[in-house]
Coordinates of C-alpha atoms in Angstrom, one line a residue:
X1 CA 8.0 24.5 -29.7
X2 CA 5.7 21.6 -30.7
X3 CA 6.1 19.6 -33.9
X4 CA 2.9 21.2 -35.2
X5 CA 4.2 24.7 -34.5
X6 CA 7.5 23.9 -36.3
X7 CA 5.6 22.6 -39.3
X8 CA 3.2 25.7 -39.3
X9 CA 6.2 28.1 -39.2
X10 CA 7.8 26.2 -42.2
X11 CA 4.5 26.3 -44.1
X12 CA 4.2 30.1 -43.4
X13 CA 7.7 30.6 -44.7
X14 CA 6.9 28.8 -47.9
X15 CA 3.6 30.7 -48.3
X16 CA 5.4 34.0 -48.0
X17 CA 8.0 32.9 -50.5
X18 CA 5.2 32.1 -53.0
X19 CA 3.5 35.5 -52.5
X20 CA 6.7 37.5 -52.7
X21 CA 7.9 35.7 -55.8
X22 CA 4.5 35.9 -57.5
X23 CA 3.9 32.2 -57.8
X24 CA 5.2 28.7 -57.1
X25 CA 7.2 28.5 -60.3
X26 CA 8.7 31.9 -59.7
X27 CA 9.7 31.0 -56.1
X28 CA 11.3 27.8 -57.3
X29 CA 13.2 29.8 -59.9
X30 CA 14.3 32.3 -57.3
X31 CA 15.3 29.5 -55.0
X32 CA 13.2 31.0 -52.2
X33 CA 11.4 27.6 -52.3
X34 CA 13.8 24.7 -52.0
X35 CA 14.0 22.2 -54.8
X36 CA 13.2 19.7 -52.0
X37 CA 11.2 20.4 -49.0
X38 CA 9.9 18.5 -45.9
X39 CA 6.1 19.2 -45.9
X40 CA 2.8 17.4 -45.4
X41 CA 0.8 15.9 -48.2
X42 CA -1.9 18.6 -47.6
X43 CA 0.6 21.4 -48.1
X44 CA 2.2 19.8 -51.1
X45 CA -1.3 19.5 -52.6
X46 CA -2.1 23.2 -52.0
X47 CA 1.3 24.2 -53.5
X48 CA 0.5 22.0 -56.5
X49 CA -2.9 23.6 -57.0
X50 CA -1.4 27.1 -56.7
X51 CA 1.1 26.2 -59.4
X52 CA -1.8 25.4 -61.7
X53 CA -3.4 28.7 -61.0
X54 CA -6.0 27.5 -58.4
X55 CA -6.2 30.4 -55.9
X56 CA -9.9 30.1 -54.8
X57 CA -11.0 27.4 -52.4
X58 CA -14.8 27.1 -51.6
X59 CA -15.2 25.0 -48.6
X60 CA -17.4 23.2 -46.1
X61 CA -14.8 21.9 -43.7
X62 CA -15.4 18.9 -41.5
X63 CA -13.6 16.3 -39.5
X64 CA -12.5 14.8 -42.8
X65 CA -10.7 17.9 -44.0
X66 CA -9.2 19.7 -41.0
X67 CA -5.6 19.1 -42.0
X68 CA -6.3 20.7 -45.5
X69 CA -8.1 23.5 -43.7
X70 CA -5.1 24.3 -41.6
X71 CA -2.9 24.6 -44.6
X72 CA -5.4 26.8 -46.3
X73 CA -5.5 29.0 -43.2
X74 CA -1.7 29.5 -43.2
X75 CA -1.6 30.2 -46.9
X76 CA -4.5 32.6 -46.8
X77 CA -2.9 34.5 -44.0
X78 CA 0.1 35.1 -46.3
X79 CA -2.1 36.3 -49.1
X80 CA -1.4 33.3 -51.4
X81 CA -5.1 32.2 -51.8
X82 CA -8.6 32.8 -50.7
X83 CA -10.8 30.4 -48.7
X84 CA -14.5 30.9 -48.6
X85 CA -16.4 28.8 -46.1
X86 CA -20.1 28.3 -47.1
X87 CA -23.1 26.5 -45.8
X88 CA -23.7 23.9 -48.5
X89 CA -21.5 21.8 -50.6
X90 CA -24.0 22.1 -53.5
X91 CA -23.7 25.9 -53.3
X92 CA -19.9 25.6 -53.1
X93 CA -19.8 23.5 -56.3
X94 CA -22.2 25.9 -58.2
X95 CA -20.2 28.9 -57.2
X96 CA -16.9 27.3 -58.3
X97 CA -18.5 26.4 -61.6
X98 CA -19.9 29.9 -62.2
X99 CA -16.5 31.4 -61.4
X100 CA -14.8 29.3 -64.0
X101 CA -17.6 29.9 -66.5
X102 CA -17.8 33.7 -66.2
X103 CA -14.2 34.7 -65.5
X104 CA -12.1 31.7 -66.4
X105 CA -10.7 31.6 -62.9
X106 CA -10.1 28.1 -61.4
X107 CA -11.4 27.0 -58.0
X108 CA -11.3 24.0 -55.8
X109 CA -14.3 22.7 -53.7
X110 CA -13.2 21.3 -50.3
X111 CA -15.5 19.0 -48.4
X112 CA -15.4 16.5 -45.5
X113 CA -16.0 12.8 -45.9
X114 CA -19.4 11.2 -46.5
X115 CA -22.6 13.3 -47.0
X116 CA -20.7 16.5 -47.8
X117 CA -18.7 14.8 -50.5
X118 CA -21.9 13.2 -51.9
X119 CA -23.6 16.6 -52.0
X120 CA -20.7 18.1 -53.9
X121 CA -20.6 15.1 -56.2
X122 CA -24.2 15.5 -57.1
X123 CA -23.7 19.2 -57.9
X124 CA -20.6 18.3 -60.0
X125 CA -23.2 17.3 -62.7
X126 CA -23.0 20.9 -63.7
X127 CA -19.3 21.2 -64.6
X128 CA -19.5 17.7 -66.1
X129 CA -22.4 18.6 -68.3
X130 CA -21.3 22.1 -69.2
X131 CA -17.6 21.3 -69.7
X132 CA -16.2 23.4 -66.8
X133 CA -12.9 22.6 -65.1
X134 CA -13.3 22.4 -61.3
X135 CA -11.2 20.6 -58.7
X136 CA -12.9 18.7 -55.9
X137 CA -11.0 17.8 -52.7
X138 CA -13.0 15.2 -50.7
X139 CA -12.0 13.8 -47.3
X140 CA -12.0 10.0 -47.4
X141 CA -11.8 7.0 -45.1
X142 CA -8.4 6.1 -43.6
X143 CA -6.1 3.7 -45.5
X144 CA -5.2 1.3 -42.6
X145 CA -8.8 0.1 -42.2
X146 CA -8.9 0.2 -38.4
X147 CA -12.6 -0.3 -38.6
X148 CA -15.5 1.6 -40.2
X149 CA -14.8 5.3 -40.4
X150 CA -17.7 7.5 -39.5
X151 CA -19.5 8.7 -42.6
X152 CA -17.8 6.4 -45.0
X153 CA -20.1 4.1 -47.1
X154 CA -21.0 1.4 -44.6
X155 CA -19.7 -1.5 -46.6
X156 CA -16.6 -3.6 -46.4
X157 CA -15.1 -2.6 -49.7
X158 CA -12.2 -0.3 -50.6
X159 CA -12.5 3.0 -52.5
X160 CA -16.3 3.2 -52.7
X161 CA -16.2 7.0 -52.9
X162 CA -13.5 6.8 -55.5
X163 CA -15.7 4.6 -57.6
X164 CA -18.7 6.9 -57.3
X165 CA -16.6 9.9 -58.2
X166 CA -15.0 8.1 -61.1
X167 CA -18.4 7.4 -62.5
X168 CA -19.1 11.1 -62.9
X169 CA -15.7 12.4 -63.9
X170 CA -12.1 11.4 -63.3
X171 CA -10.8 10.7 -59.8
X172 CA -7.7 9.8 -57.9
X173 CA -7.3 8.6 -54.3
X174 CA -4.1 9.8 -52.5
X175 CA -3.7 6.5 -50.7
X176 CA 0.1 6.9 -51.4
X177 CA 1.2 10.5 -50.7
X178 CA 4.2 10.4 -53.0
X179 CA 1.8 9.9 -55.9
X180 CA 0.6 13.5 -55.6
X181 CA 2.4 14.7 -58.8
X182 CA 0.7 12.0 -60.8
X183 CA -2.6 12.9 -59.3
X184 CA -2.2 16.6 -60.1
X185 CA -1.0 15.8 -63.6
X186 CA -4.1 13.8 -64.3
X187 CA -6.2 16.5 -62.7
X188 CA -4.7 19.2 -65.0
X189 CA -5.6 17.0 -68.1
X190 CA -9.2 17.2 -67.0
X191 CA -9.6 20.6 -65.4
X192 CA -7.6 22.4 -68.1
X193 CA -8.5 20.2 -71.1
X194 CA -8.6 22.7 -74.0
X195 CA -11.9 21.5 -75.4
X196 CA -13.8 19.2 -73.0
X197 CA -12.8 20.1 -69.4
X198 CA -14.7 18.8 -66.4
X199 CA -14.6 18.0 -62.7
X200 CA -11.6 16.2 -61.2
X201 CA -12.0 14.5 -57.8
X202 CA -9.1 14.1 -55.4
X203 CA -9.9 11.9 -52.5
X204 CA -7.8 12.6 -49.4
X205 CA -7.7 9.8 -46.8
X206 CA -7.9 11.3 -43.3
X207 CA -4.7 9.7 -42.2
X208 CA -2.5 10.6 -45.2
X209 CA -3.4 14.3 -45.3
X210 CA -0.9 15.1 -42.5
X211 CA 1.7 12.5 -43.6
X212 CA 5.2 14.1 -43.9
X213 CA 6.8 14.0 -47.3
X214 CA 10.5 14.2 -46.7
X215 CA 12.7 16.0 -49.2
X216 CA 9.7 16.2 -51.6
X217 CA 10.8 17.4 -55.1
X218 CA 8.5 20.5 -55.7
X219 CA 9.6 20.6 -59.3
X220 CA 7.5 17.5 -59.9
X221 CA 4.3 19.4 -59.3
X222 CA 2.9 20.0 -62.8
X223 CA 2.0 23.5 -64.0
X224 CA -1.1 22.3 -66.0
X225 CA -0.2 23.9 -69.4
X226 CA -1.8 21.9 -72.2
X227 CA -1.5 22.5 -76.0
X228 CA -4.6 23.3 -78.0
X229 CA -6.1 20.9 -80.5
X230 CA -5.4 22.0 -84.1
X231 CA -7.8 22.0 -87.0
X232 CA -9.1 18.7 -88.3
X233 CA -6.8 16.7 -90.6
X234 CA -7.8 16.5 -94.2
X235 CA -7.9 12.9 -95.5
X236 CA -10.4 14.1 -98.1
X237 CA -13.0 15.1 -95.5
X238 CA -12.9 18.8 -96.4
X239 CA -13.4 18.1 -100.1
X240 CA -16.3 15.9 -99.3
X241 CA -17.8 18.6 -97.0
X242 CA -17.4 21.3 -99.7
X243 CA -19.2 19.0 -102.2
X244 CA -22.0 18.4 -99.8
X245 CA -22.5 22.1 -99.1
X246 CA -22.5 22.9 -102.8
X247 CA -25.2 20.4 -103.4
X248 CA -27.4 21.3 -100.5
X249 CA -30.5 23.5 -100.9
X250 CA -31.2 24.3 -97.2
X251 CA -28.3 24.4 -94.8
X252 CA -28.7 24.7 -91.1
X253 CA -25.8 25.3 -88.8
X254 CA -26.3 24.1 -85.2
X255 CA -24.1 26.1 -82.8
X256 CA -23.4 24.1 -79.7
X257 CA -21.6 25.1 -76.5
X258 CA -18.2 24.0 -78.0
X259 CA -18.5 26.7 -80.7
X260 CA -19.0 29.7 -78.4
X261 CA -15.7 31.3 -79.3
X262 CA -16.1 30.8 -83.1
X263 CA -18.7 33.5 -83.9
X264 CA -16.7 35.2 -86.7
X265 CA -15.9 31.9 -88.4
X266 CA -19.5 30.8 -88.2
X267 CA -20.8 34.0 -89.8
X268 CA -18.2 33.5 -92.6
X269 CA -19.4 30.0 -93.3
X270 CA -23.1 31.0 -93.2
X271 CA -22.4 33.6 -95.9
X272 CA -20.5 31.2 -98.1
X273 CA -23.0 28.4 -97.9
X274 CA -26.2 30.4 -97.8
X275 CA -27.2 28.8 -94.5
X276 CA -28.9 29.8 -91.3
X277 CA -27.9 29.2 -87.7
X278 CA -29.7 27.6 -84.9
X279 CA -28.2 28.0 -81.4
X280 CA -28.2 26.0 -78.2
X281 CA -28.9 27.9 -75.0
X282 CA -25.3 27.5 -74.0
X283 CA -24.2 29.4 -77.2
X284 CA -26.4 32.4 -76.7
X285 CA -24.7 35.5 -78.2
X286 CA -22.2 33.6 -80.3
X287 CA -24.1 35.1 -83.3
X288 CA -25.7 38.4 -82.4
X289 CA -29.4 38.2 -81.7
X290 CA -30.2 40.7 -84.5
X291 CA -28.3 39.0 -87.3
X292 CA -30.5 38.0 -90.2
X293 CA -29.1 34.5 -90.4
X294 CA -29.7 33.8 -86.7
X295 CA -32.8 31.7 -86.3
X296 CA -32.4 31.6 -82.5
X297 CA -32.8 28.6 -80.2
X298 CA -34.1 25.3 -81.6
X299 CA -35.1 22.1 -79.8
X300 CA -37.8 20.6 -77.7
X301 CA -38.7 24.1 -76.4
X302 CA -37.0 26.1 -79.1
X303 CA -38.5 29.0 -81.1
X304 CA -40.6 29.1 -84.2
X305 CA -37.7 30.1 -86.6
X306 CA -35.2 27.8 -84.9
X307 CA -37.4 24.7 -85.1
X308 CA -38.6 25.6 -88.6
X309 CA -35.0 25.7 -89.8
X310 CA -34.3 22.4 -88.2
X311 CA -37.4 20.7 -89.6
X312 CA -36.9 22.0 -93.2
X313 CA -33.1 21.7 -93.6
X314 CA -31.6 19.1 -95.9
X315 CA -28.0 19.5 -94.6
X316 CA -26.9 19.9 -91.0
X317 CA -23.5 21.4 -90.0
X318 CA -23.1 20.6 -86.3
X319 CA -20.6 22.7 -84.4
X320 CA -19.4 21.7 -80.9
X321 CA -22.6 20.1 -79.9
X322 CA -23.3 17.3 -77.5
X323 CA -26.9 16.7 -78.9
X324 CA -28.7 16.8 -75.6
X325 CA -32.2 15.4 -76.0
X326 CA -33.9 18.8 -75.8
X327 CA -31.4 20.3 -78.2
X328 CA -32.3 18.1 -81.1
X329 CA -35.8 17.0 -80.1
X330 CA -34.7 13.6 -78.9
X331 CA -32.9 12.9 -82.2
X332 CA -36.0 13.9 -84.3
X333 CA -35.1 17.5 -84.9
X334 CA -33.8 17.1 -88.5
X335 CA -36.3 14.9 -90.3
X336 CA -35.3 16.0 -93.8
X337 CA -31.5 16.1 -93.4
X338 CA -29.8 13.7 -95.6
X339 CA -26.2 14.6 -94.8
X340 CA -24.4 15.9 -91.7
X341 CA -21.1 17.7 -91.5
X342 CA -20.0 17.5 -87.8
X343 CA -17.1 19.6 -86.5
X344 CA -16.2 18.7 -82.9
X345 CA -13.1 18.3 -80.7
X346 CA -14.6 15.2 -79.2
X347 CA -14.5 12.2 -81.7
X348 CA -17.6 10.5 -80.1
X349 CA -19.7 13.7 -80.5
X350 CA -18.3 14.1 -84.1
X351 CA -19.7 10.7 -85.0
X352 CA -23.0 11.1 -83.2
X353 CA -25.2 11.0 -86.3
X354 CA -25.2 8.6 -89.2
X355 CA -24.5 9.9 -92.8
X356 CA -21.8 12.1 -91.2
X357 CA -18.7 13.8 -92.6
X358 CA -16.7 14.1 -89.4
X359 CA -14.1 16.8 -89.0
X360 CA -12.4 16.1 -85.7
X361 CA -10.6 19.2 -84.5
X362 CA -10.8 22.6 -82.9
X363 CA -14.0 24.2 -84.1
X364 CA -12.8 27.7 -85.1
X365 CA -9.6 26.5 -86.8
X366 CA -11.5 23.8 -88.7
X367 CA -14.1 26.3 -89.8
X368 CA -11.4 28.6 -91.1
X369 CA -10.0 25.8 -93.2
X370 CA -13.4 24.7 -94.5
X371 CA -14.4 28.2 -95.5
X372 CA -11.1 28.7 -97.3
X373 CA -11.8 25.5 -99.3
X374 CA -15.4 26.5 -99.9
X375 CA -14.5 29.9 -101.1
X376 CA -11.8 28.6 -103.4
X377 CA -14.2 26.1 -104.9
X378 CA -16.8 28.8 -105.5
X379 CA -19.5 26.5 -104.3
X380 CA -22.7 27.9 -102.9
X381 CA -25.9 26.0 -101.9
X382 CA -28.7 26.1 -104.4
X383 CA -31.7 28.4 -103.7
X384 CA -29.8 30.1 -100.8
X385 CA -31.9 33.3 -101.1
X386 CA -35.1 31.4 -101.1
X387 CA -34.1 29.5 -98.0
X388 CA -33.1 32.7 -96.2
X389 CA -36.5 34.3 -97.2
X390 CA -38.5 31.4 -95.8
X391 CA -36.5 31.5 -92.5
X392 CA -36.8 35.3 -92.3
X393 CA -40.6 35.0 -92.5
X394 CA -40.6 32.6 -89.5
X395 CA -38.3 35.0 -87.7
X396 CA -40.8 37.8 -88.3
X397 CA -43.6 35.6 -87.1
X398 CA -41.7 34.9 -83.9
X399 CA -41.1 38.6 -83.4
X400 CA -44.8 39.2 -83.6
X401 CA -45.5 36.4 -81.1
X402 CA -43.0 37.9 -78.7
X403 CA -44.3 41.4 -79.2
X404 CA -47.9 40.2 -78.3
X405 CA -46.6 39.0 -75.0
X406 CA -44.4 42.0 -74.2
X407 CA -47.4 44.3 -75.1
X408 CA -49.6 42.5 -72.6
X409 CA -47.3 42.2 -69.6
X410 CA -49.9 41.4 -67.0
X411 CA -52.7 38.8 -66.6
X412 CA -55.1 38.1 -63.8
X413 CA -53.9 35.1 -61.8
X414 CA -56.3 33.1 -59.6
X415 CA -53.7 32.3 -56.9
X416 CA -52.6 35.9 -56.5
X417 CA -56.2 37.2 -56.9
X418 CA -55.1 40.1 -59.1
X419 CA -53.3 41.0 -62.3
X420 CA -49.5 40.2 -62.1
X421 CA -46.6 40.1 -64.5
X422 CA -46.2 37.3 -66.9
X423 CA -42.9 35.4 -67.0
X424 CA -42.2 36.6 -70.6
X425 CA -42.7 40.2 -69.6
X426 CA -40.7 39.9 -66.4
X427 CA -37.8 38.1 -68.1
X428 CA -37.7 40.6 -70.9
X429 CA -37.6 43.5 -68.5
X430 CA -34.8 42.0 -66.4
X431 CA -32.6 40.8 -69.3
X432 CA -32.9 44.1 -71.2
X433 CA -32.0 45.9 -68.0
X434 CA -29.1 43.6 -67.4
X435 CA -27.7 44.1 -70.9
X436 CA -28.0 47.8 -70.5
X437 CA -26.1 47.7 -67.2
X438 CA -23.5 45.1 -68.5
X439 CA -24.5 42.7 -65.8
X440 CA -24.1 38.9 -66.1
X441 CA -27.3 37.0 -66.0
X442 CA -27.8 33.5 -64.7
X443 CA -30.9 31.4 -65.4
X444 CA -32.1 28.7 -63.0
X445 CA -33.8 25.5 -64.1
X446 CA -37.5 25.1 -64.9
X447 CA -40.0 27.5 -66.5
X448 CA -37.8 30.5 -65.9
X449 CA -34.9 28.9 -67.8
X450 CA -37.1 27.6 -70.7
X451 CA -38.8 30.9 -71.3
X452 CA -35.5 32.7 -70.7
X453 CA -33.5 31.1 -73.5
X454 CA -36.3 31.9 -75.9
X455 CA -36.3 35.6 -74.9
X456 CA -32.7 36.7 -74.3
X457 CA -31.3 39.0 -77.0
X458 CA -27.6 38.6 -76.5
X459 CA -25.3 40.4 -78.8
X460 CA -22.2 38.6 -77.6
X461 CA -21.2 35.6 -75.5
X462 CA -20.9 36.0 -71.8
X463 CA -24.0 38.0 -71.1
X464 CA -26.2 35.0 -70.3
X465 CA -25.4 31.7 -68.5
X466 CA -28.1 29.1 -68.8
X467 CA -27.3 25.9 -67.0
X468 CA -29.1 23.6 -69.4
X469 CA -26.5 20.8 -69.2
X470 CA -27.7 19.4 -65.9
X471 CA -30.7 21.8 -65.4
X472 CA -29.8 21.9 -61.7
X473 CA -32.4 23.7 -59.6
X474 CA -30.7 26.3 -57.4
X475 CA -27.7 26.9 -59.7
X476 CA -28.5 30.5 -60.6
X477 CA -28.9 31.7 -57.0
X478 CA -25.7 29.9 -55.9
X479 CA -23.8 31.3 -58.9
X480 CA -24.2 34.8 -57.5
X481 CA -21.7 33.8 -54.8
X482 CA -18.9 33.9 -57.4
X483 CA -19.2 37.6 -57.7
X484 CA -18.0 37.8 -54.1
X485 CA -14.6 36.3 -54.8
X486 CA -13.9 36.8 -58.5
X487 CA -10.7 38.6 -59.2
X488 CA -12.4 40.0 -62.3
X489 CA -15.4 41.7 -60.6
X490 CA -18.9 41.4 -62.1
X491 CA -22.5 42.3 -61.1
X492 CA -24.7 39.2 -61.3
X493 CA -28.4 38.8 -61.9
X494 CA -30.0 35.5 -61.0
X495 CA -33.4 34.7 -62.5
X496 CA -34.9 32.0 -60.4
X497 CA -38.3 30.5 -59.6
X498 CA -39.7 29.9 -56.1
X499 CA -39.0 26.2 -56.4
X500 CA -35.4 26.6 -57.4
X501 CA -34.6 29.3 -54.8
X502 CA -35.9 27.3 -51.9
X503 CA -33.5 24.5 -52.8
X504 CA -30.5 26.8 -52.3
X505 CA -31.5 29.7 -50.1
X506 CA -28.2 29.8 -48.2
X507 CA -27.0 32.3 -50.9
X508 CA -28.7 35.0 -48.7
X509 CA -26.3 34.3 -45.9
X510 CA -23.1 33.3 -47.8
X511 CA -23.6 36.1 -50.3
X512 CA -23.7 38.7 -47.5
X513 CA -20.8 37.0 -45.7
X514 CA -18.5 37.0 -48.8
X515 CA -19.5 40.3 -50.4
X516 CA -21.5 39.1 -53.4
X517 CA -22.8 41.9 -55.7
X518 CA -26.0 41.1 -57.5
X519 CA -29.7 40.8 -57.6
X520 CA -31.7 37.6 -57.2
X521 CA -34.9 38.1 -59.1
X522 CA -37.4 35.5 -57.7
X523 CA -40.3 34.8 -60.1
X524 CA -43.0 33.3 -57.8
X525 CA -45.9 31.3 -59.2
X526 CA -46.0 29.0 -56.1
X527 CA -45.3 25.9 -58.1
X528 CA -42.8 24.1 -60.3
X529 CA -44.4 25.5 -63.4
X530 CA -42.3 23.7 -66.0
X531 CA -43.4 20.3 -64.6
X532 CA -47.0 21.4 -64.0
X533 CA -47.2 22.5 -67.6
X534 CA -45.7 19.3 -68.8
X535 CA -48.2 17.3 -66.8
X536 CA -51.1 19.3 -68.1
X537 CA -49.8 18.9 -71.7
X538 CA -49.4 15.1 -71.3
X539 CA -52.2 14.1 -69.0
X540 CA -54.5 17.1 -68.7
X541 CA -53.9 17.6 -65.0
X542 CA -51.0 18.6 -62.7
X543 CA -50.1 16.7 -59.6
X544 CA -47.8 17.2 -56.6
X545 CA -46.0 20.2 -58.2
X546 CA -47.7 23.0 -56.3
X547 CA -49.1 24.1 -53.0
X548 CA -51.0 27.0 -51.5
X549 CA -48.4 28.1 -49.0
X550 CA -47.5 31.8 -48.9
X551 CA -43.9 32.7 -48.2
X552 CA -42.7 36.2 -47.5
X553 CA -39.4 36.1 -49.4
X554 CA -38.8 39.8 -48.9
X555 CA -38.9 39.4 -45.1
X556 CA -36.7 36.4 -45.4
X557 CA -34.1 38.4 -47.3
X558 CA -34.3 41.4 -45.0
X559 CA -33.7 39.1 -42.0
X560 CA -30.1 38.7 -43.2
X561 CA -27.8 41.6 -42.4
X562 CA -26.5 43.2 -45.5
X563 CA -29.2 41.8 -47.9
X564 CA -31.8 44.1 -49.3
X565 CA -35.3 42.5 -49.9
X566 CA -37.5 44.3 -52.4
X567 CA -41.0 43.9 -53.9
X568 CA -40.8 43.8 -57.6
X569 CA -44.5 44.9 -57.9
X570 CA -47.1 43.9 -60.4
X571 CA -46.2 46.0 -63.4
X572 CA -43.2 46.8 -65.6
X573 CA -42.5 50.2 -64.0
X574 CA -42.4 48.7 -60.5
X575 CA -40.0 46.0 -61.5
X576 CA -37.7 48.4 -63.3
X577 CA -37.7 50.6 -60.2
X578 CA -36.8 47.6 -58.0
X579 CA -33.9 46.7 -60.3
X580 CA -32.5 50.2 -60.0
X581 CA -32.7 50.1 -56.2
X582 CA -31.0 46.7 -56.2
X583 CA -28.2 48.0 -58.4
X584 CA -27.6 50.9 -56.0
X585 CA -27.3 48.6 -53.0
X586 CA -23.6 47.7 -52.3
X587 CA -24.3 44.0 -51.7
X588 CA -26.9 41.3 -52.5
X589 CA -30.6 42.0 -53.2
X590 CA -33.6 39.8 -53.6
X591 CA -36.5 41.1 -55.7
X592 CA -39.8 39.2 -55.3
X593 CA -42.0 39.2 -58.4
X594 CA -45.4 37.4 -58.3
X595 CA -46.0 36.0 -61.8
X596 CA -48.9 34.4 -63.7
X597 CA -49.4 30.7 -64.2
X598 CA -52.4 29.4 -66.2
X599 CA -53.7 28.5 -69.6
X600 CA -53.6 31.9 -71.3
X601 CA -51.0 31.5 -74.1
X602 CA -49.8 35.1 -73.4
X603 CA -48.4 33.7 -70.1
X604 CA -45.6 31.8 -71.7
X605 CA -43.5 31.5 -74.9
X606 CA -44.9 28.1 -76.1
X607 CA -43.4 24.8 -77.1
X608 CA -42.5 23.9 -80.7
X609 CA -40.6 20.6 -80.7
X610 CA -40.7 17.0 -79.5
X611 CA -39.4 15.2 -76.5
X612 CA -38.9 11.6 -75.6
X613 CA -40.8 11.7 -72.3
X614 CA -44.1 10.4 -70.8
X615 CA -46.9 9.5 -73.3
X616 CA -44.9 11.0 -76.2
X617 CA -42.3 8.3 -76.1
X618 CA -43.8 5.9 -78.5
X619 CA -44.4 8.4 -81.3
X620 CA -41.1 10.2 -80.8
X621 CA -39.0 7.0 -80.9
X622 CA -40.9 5.7 -83.9
X623 CA -40.1 9.0 -85.7
X624 CA -36.5 8.8 -84.7
X625 CA -36.1 5.4 -86.3
X626 CA -38.1 6.4 -89.4
X627 CA -35.6 9.3 -89.8
X628 CA -32.7 6.9 -89.2
X629 CA -30.2 9.7 -88.8

């Protein structure tokens, strides 16, 4: 028996022990795994990730990751984990991010060295921006420097991939195999951070992956359990916040992504202070769409009521927000605010604005304490009913604007040469249908996304996932792959444009290969409409953002075994019928929907805020400094 066969048999024995005991920790307790074992770095890494609950590995294996791949093969054969080989590292990253976002399940993205790692690194902008804990295992150049390794950065310096990865998140190079417990402990602090998780990059030199760790102490592998952050400490800040709320006349509460699990606490605060809420796209459903104090999305795109509340408020309560440029109109969104109460688990975000009362702590717990203090003080903002009345009028105006678009679902489009559905009408039909079917909806970047977060009517979190953090084209399509390996099954609907889809079309193959369940609704206007519209608004003409090529997306989908390609038609009834046929299909479907692009205002939801881009820069920046918040 060769040395490799002996090691494989030992690895298979350990894999069976993990499965039979129900986990690494349990196997150690039952002594079916030895306290010390002889095993390779790659196997110790896999055991360490299993102990932290990582059971899904999305991979594009190459010469830089064959040793890790062999360990994954052995452990998958025993039933300890699932490995899903895909055709793009970008897709792998998006699918792992979507899995964590929707189900909470952790995954690791496995790549080779060089271009593959760079692709995954680029896509890691999504978990970095949207606070999603994902592991990345990158092959790396050898440690003995025998000469340039193929696909490494061609420069005579050490750890160049490590430096690139560390610029985006946190990273560790396993140059010394015995340092694995430290690497995994640092990884758990990032991937399982209770309030600001993100990507963690483990770089695996090709020559250390198979290095034998003799009598390695498995108990050193950390389990990744971290304590939550408590409510903010007092130090007089609560009393100051209560006084500010009592003196305010027009309170707006901005609900960021970090407040998604604090819906009940937010509603209690709104009632006590007489305020209204404005949400970020990430927080859709935190407050039910129909609630009278929900003024919907605000920001550079925003909505009429959301942007009105931001423009007219005199006090801002910011909850779990990163203040992305489009979320607060490039820091000009609150021109009349004189005081800010900022509740955030991240101290830097808590002190983003000037004139701030910062409450650094877990959002829901801090809100409960603040509401107790506010209720005990009997303080309520002046003219609270007047403020709600003004905002309610804008909410009704927005409802009328939406209804006008939904009541006129088709417009004649010069490219298609006939009447086709508008994006507002198509998105409303799809999202209403998805809510009725309890499907999970993903929005891709661009015009589809911008119109989408103005339209969705979520009654709870978890219905809609809008990747506005990095606005990564192709995310929604790739996210459907997560439905194929989630232990908590879900039916996914990806709303994407023709530009975004053609950046990540491999979902058609990988989705079929791995049993994805969902519908990819492709809204086709033969252009990158968000940028065409921006160019026309700024310069009066669009450039290099469209073409006249006709693509048969339905034939493309039907060319892949197991995928159902459908025409969504040109009217609401046809689209609803296509959605029903897609839902009845046991796998992945693509629904092609031609949509209108043009100057008719009924073709879009409109823009209501400011943005620090292009020719608007000078005026926006001047206003920002005039506001001086």
